[in-house]
Short mmCIF file of C-alpha atoms in Angstrom, two decimals:
data_model
loop_
_atom_site.label_atom_id
_atom_site.label_comp_id
_atom_site.label_asym_id
_atom_site.label_seq_id
_atom_site.Cartn_x
_atom_site.Cartn_y
_atom_site.Cartn_z
CA MET A 1 -13.96 12.82 -24.69
CA PRO A 2 -14.74 16.56 -24.59
CA HIS A 3 -14.93 17.59 -20.95
CA LEU A 4 -16.48 20.67 -19.33
CA LEU A 5 -15.56 22.06 -15.91
CA HIS A 6 -18.64 23.96 -14.68
CA LEU A 7 -18.23 26.36 -11.75
CA ASP A 8 -21.03 28.20 -9.94
CA SER A 9 -20.47 30.81 -7.25
CA SER A 10 -23.80 32.58 -6.76
CA ALA A 11 -25.18 32.51 -3.22
CA ASP A 12 -28.73 32.56 -4.60
CA LEU A 13 -29.75 28.95 -5.19
CA THR A 14 -33.24 29.69 -6.55
CA ARG A 15 -33.29 32.95 -8.54
CA SER A 16 -29.70 33.36 -9.67
CA ARG A 17 -29.42 34.41 -13.28
CA SER A 18 -25.79 33.34 -13.52
CA ARG A 19 -26.79 29.86 -12.36
CA ALA A 20 -29.65 29.75 -14.87
CA ILE A 21 -27.31 30.70 -17.71
CA THR A 22 -24.57 28.25 -16.75
CA ALA A 23 -27.22 25.53 -16.42
CA ALA A 24 -28.42 26.29 -19.95
CA PHE A 25 -24.83 26.03 -21.21
CA ALA A 26 -24.25 22.73 -19.41
CA ALA A 27 -27.52 21.27 -20.71
CA ALA A 28 -26.67 22.24 -24.28
CA TRP A 29 -23.19 20.76 -23.83
CA ARG A 30 -24.59 17.42 -22.60
CA ALA A 31 -27.16 17.40 -25.40
CA ARG A 32 -24.34 16.98 -27.92
CA GLY A 33 -23.90 13.37 -26.85
CA PRO A 34 -22.81 11.08 -24.01
CA GLU A 35 -19.15 11.76 -24.72
CA PHE A 36 -19.62 15.41 -23.68
CA THR A 37 -18.97 15.06 -19.98
CA VAL A 38 -19.20 17.58 -17.12
CA THR A 39 -17.61 18.12 -13.73
CA HIS A 40 -19.67 20.56 -11.66
CA ARG A 41 -18.12 22.33 -8.68
CA ASP A 42 -20.48 24.53 -6.68
CA LEU A 43 -18.23 26.99 -4.89
CA HIS A 44 -21.08 28.29 -2.73
CA ARG A 45 -22.54 24.98 -1.59
CA ASP A 46 -19.09 23.45 -1.10
CA PRO A 47 -16.68 26.37 -0.61
CA LEU A 48 -12.96 25.86 -0.77
CA PRO A 49 -10.97 26.94 2.27
CA HIS A 50 -8.75 29.98 2.07
CA LEU A 51 -5.15 28.93 1.52
CA PRO A 52 -3.80 28.44 5.05
CA ASP A 53 -0.12 28.56 4.08
CA PRO A 54 1.61 30.94 1.63
CA GLU A 55 3.66 28.06 0.24
CA LEU A 56 0.49 26.73 -1.40
CA HIS A 57 0.83 29.62 -3.84
CA TRP A 58 3.84 27.75 -5.25
CA PRO A 59 4.52 24.32 -6.76
CA ASP A 60 6.57 21.79 -4.81
CA ALA A 61 9.80 22.63 -6.62
CA ALA A 62 9.56 26.33 -5.75
CA ARG A 63 8.59 25.97 -2.10
CA ARG A 64 10.98 26.89 0.68
CA PRO A 65 13.04 23.98 2.07
CA ASP A 66 11.20 24.15 5.40
CA ALA A 67 7.75 24.37 3.80
CA ASN A 68 5.16 22.11 5.38
CA PRO A 69 1.66 23.17 4.26
CA PRO A 70 -1.28 21.25 5.77
CA ALA A 71 -1.65 17.92 3.99
CA ALA A 72 -5.44 18.12 3.59
CA GLU A 73 -5.37 21.55 1.94
CA ASP A 74 -2.41 20.54 -0.21
CA ALA A 75 -4.31 17.49 -1.45
CA LEU A 76 -7.46 19.54 -2.09
CA GLN A 77 -5.52 22.08 -4.12
CA ARG A 78 -4.04 19.29 -6.24
CA GLU A 79 -7.59 18.00 -6.84
CA VAL A 80 -8.80 21.45 -7.91
CA LEU A 81 -5.83 21.91 -10.22
CA ALA A 82 -6.37 18.46 -11.75
CA GLU A 83 -10.02 19.32 -12.45
CA LEU A 84 -9.02 22.45 -14.32
CA LEU A 85 -6.18 20.84 -16.26
CA ALA A 86 -8.49 18.01 -17.36
CA ALA A 87 -11.08 20.42 -18.79
CA ASP A 88 -11.39 21.12 -22.49
CA VAL A 89 -13.76 24.01 -21.71
CA LEU A 90 -14.15 26.02 -18.51
CA LEU A 91 -17.52 27.55 -17.58
CA VAL A 92 -17.54 30.11 -14.75
CA GLY A 93 -20.67 31.54 -13.17
CA ALA A 94 -19.50 34.91 -11.86
CA PRO A 95 -22.12 37.25 -10.41
CA LEU A 96 -20.86 40.69 -9.49
CA TYR A 97 -20.75 41.07 -5.71
CA ASN A 98 -19.74 44.49 -4.40
CA TYR A 99 -18.15 45.27 -7.76
CA THR A 100 -15.98 42.13 -7.97
CA VAL A 101 -16.14 38.33 -7.99
CA PRO A 102 -17.68 36.43 -5.05
CA SER A 103 -15.16 35.51 -2.36
CA THR A 104 -15.77 31.82 -3.05
CA LEU A 105 -14.65 32.28 -6.65
CA LYS A 106 -11.62 34.29 -5.55
CA VAL A 107 -10.52 31.35 -3.37
CA TRP A 108 -10.76 29.06 -6.43
CA ILE A 109 -8.59 31.53 -8.36
CA ASP A 110 -6.03 31.47 -5.54
CA ASN A 111 -5.91 27.67 -5.78
CA VAL A 112 -5.39 27.47 -9.55
CA HIS A 113 -3.11 30.44 -10.24
CA VAL A 114 0.13 28.61 -9.46
CA PRO A 115 3.37 29.67 -11.16
CA GLY A 116 5.10 26.68 -12.68
CA ILE A 117 1.88 24.67 -12.96
CA THR A 118 -0.74 26.81 -14.71
CA THR A 119 1.18 30.01 -15.44
CA GLY A 120 4.66 31.43 -15.72
CA GLU A 121 7.49 31.69 -18.21
CA GLY A 122 6.89 28.99 -20.81
CA VAL A 123 4.19 27.38 -18.65
CA GLN A 124 0.63 27.69 -19.93
CA PRO A 125 -0.85 24.19 -20.27
CA LEU A 126 -4.33 25.69 -20.71
CA ALA A 127 -3.33 28.07 -23.49
CA GLY A 128 -6.01 28.40 -26.13
CA ARG A 129 -8.69 26.44 -24.28
CA PRO A 130 -12.06 28.23 -24.07
CA ALA A 131 -13.15 29.81 -20.81
CA VAL A 132 -16.75 31.02 -20.80
CA VAL A 133 -17.43 33.61 -18.11
CA VAL A 134 -21.10 34.17 -17.26
CA SER A 135 -21.34 37.59 -15.64
CA SER A 136 -24.54 38.76 -13.98
CA ARG A 137 -24.70 42.29 -12.61
CA GLY A 138 -27.36 43.81 -10.42
CA GLY A 139 -26.96 47.27 -11.93
CA VAL A 140 -25.73 48.67 -15.22
CA TYR A 141 -22.23 49.71 -16.19
CA ASP A 142 -22.73 51.24 -19.62
CA ALA A 143 -20.00 53.15 -21.41
CA GLY A 144 -20.31 56.85 -20.78
CA THR A 145 -22.05 56.46 -17.43
CA PRO A 146 -20.52 57.24 -14.01
CA THR A 147 -20.34 53.51 -13.21
CA GLU A 148 -18.74 52.28 -16.43
CA THR A 149 -15.44 51.38 -14.69
CA TRP A 150 -16.99 49.87 -11.56
CA ASP A 151 -17.17 46.27 -12.77
CA HIS A 152 -14.06 44.64 -11.27
CA GLY A 153 -15.29 41.10 -11.82
CA VAL A 154 -14.89 40.42 -15.53
CA PRO A 155 -11.56 42.31 -15.79
CA VAL A 156 -10.09 40.16 -13.00
CA LEU A 157 -11.16 36.98 -14.77
CA ARG A 158 -9.80 38.21 -18.10
CA ILE A 159 -6.43 38.87 -16.46
CA VAL A 160 -6.22 35.57 -14.58
CA LEU A 161 -7.79 33.21 -17.11
CA GLY A 162 -6.77 35.05 -20.28
CA ASN A 163 -3.47 36.77 -19.63
CA ALA A 164 -1.98 34.53 -16.95
CA LEU A 165 -3.35 31.13 -17.95
CA GLY A 166 -3.59 31.89 -21.69
CA MET A 167 -7.18 30.75 -22.08
CA ASP A 168 -9.54 32.02 -24.76
CA VAL A 169 -12.00 34.01 -22.65
CA ARG A 170 -15.59 34.49 -23.87
CA VAL A 171 -17.98 36.61 -21.81
CA VAL A 172 -21.75 36.15 -21.60
CA GLN A 173 -23.25 39.03 -19.65
CA THR A 174 -26.59 40.08 -18.26
CA SER A 175 -27.25 43.31 -16.35
CA ALA A 176 -29.89 45.02 -14.22
CA THR A 177 -30.71 41.77 -12.47
CA LEU A 178 -31.99 43.75 -9.46
CA ALA A 179 -34.53 45.67 -11.55
CA ASP A 180 -37.38 43.69 -10.00
CA ARG A 181 -36.17 44.44 -6.48
CA LEU A 182 -34.78 47.99 -6.35
CA PRO A 183 -37.22 50.84 -7.08
CA GLU A 184 -34.51 52.96 -8.67
CA LEU A 185 -33.91 50.23 -11.27
CA ALA A 186 -37.58 49.44 -11.95
CA GLY A 187 -37.45 51.19 -15.31
CA LEU A 188 -34.85 48.65 -16.50
CA ARG A 189 -37.00 45.54 -16.11
CA GLU A 190 -37.66 45.15 -19.82
CA ARG A 191 -33.97 45.55 -20.59
CA ALA A 192 -33.05 43.08 -17.83
CA ASP A 193 -35.38 40.43 -19.22
CA ALA A 194 -34.16 40.96 -22.78
CA GLU A 195 -30.51 40.72 -21.75
CA PHE A 196 -31.16 37.58 -19.75
CA ALA A 197 -32.94 35.88 -22.66
CA ALA A 198 -30.12 36.88 -25.02
CA ALA A 199 -27.52 35.58 -22.56
CA VAL A 200 -29.24 32.20 -22.34
CA ARG A 201 -29.29 31.95 -26.14
CA ALA A 202 -25.63 32.99 -26.37
CA ALA A 203 -24.63 30.39 -23.78
CA GLU A 204 -26.50 27.63 -25.60
CA GLU A 205 -24.91 28.61 -28.92
CA LEU A 206 -21.44 28.61 -27.40
CA ALA A 207 -22.02 25.22 -25.80
CA ALA A 208 -23.13 23.79 -29.13
CA GLY A 209 -20.09 25.08 -30.97
CA LEU A 210 -17.06 24.89 -28.69
#
């Protein structure tokens, strides 16, 4: 049965554009039939704890002989890893917060980037599986502008999910999401709405075809 792991990380539970786009993807995925199942983890509503012990960055076989990480956090990490490894498609809602991913999403990354389990020499069990990153950005980061290199959210996810885990990363992006709130971006409202509508369509098309 094709299975989707759907992650959301936006702190805005009512107006978030990343949440709206991931919801459109998940709805289109479910519409394909009852065999298209979904696990939804909301990293804002139910945040993962920061790793309390450095040995949790490693699999059992690579931990120091005296390692004794907290049992509850160890079990939770195994649960998070199992969710990812069971997914045929990964969907990540990743708004840009202070030029990078939300801290809640970074904690998820810390839990799943484990050498010997998801990455490492000859170890990439997720290689080739699609990872759809939904990136929403309050401003604009167009090529040729002073801010073109300021987006440190999507590049991080490309490195971790694509390079390290070997997944096939697809990016759905919408910008200028603060055009209706910040006076200096008011002139971008039409662009913001058009990008959002296009992103929703792109997400639905990906969900129907992956």
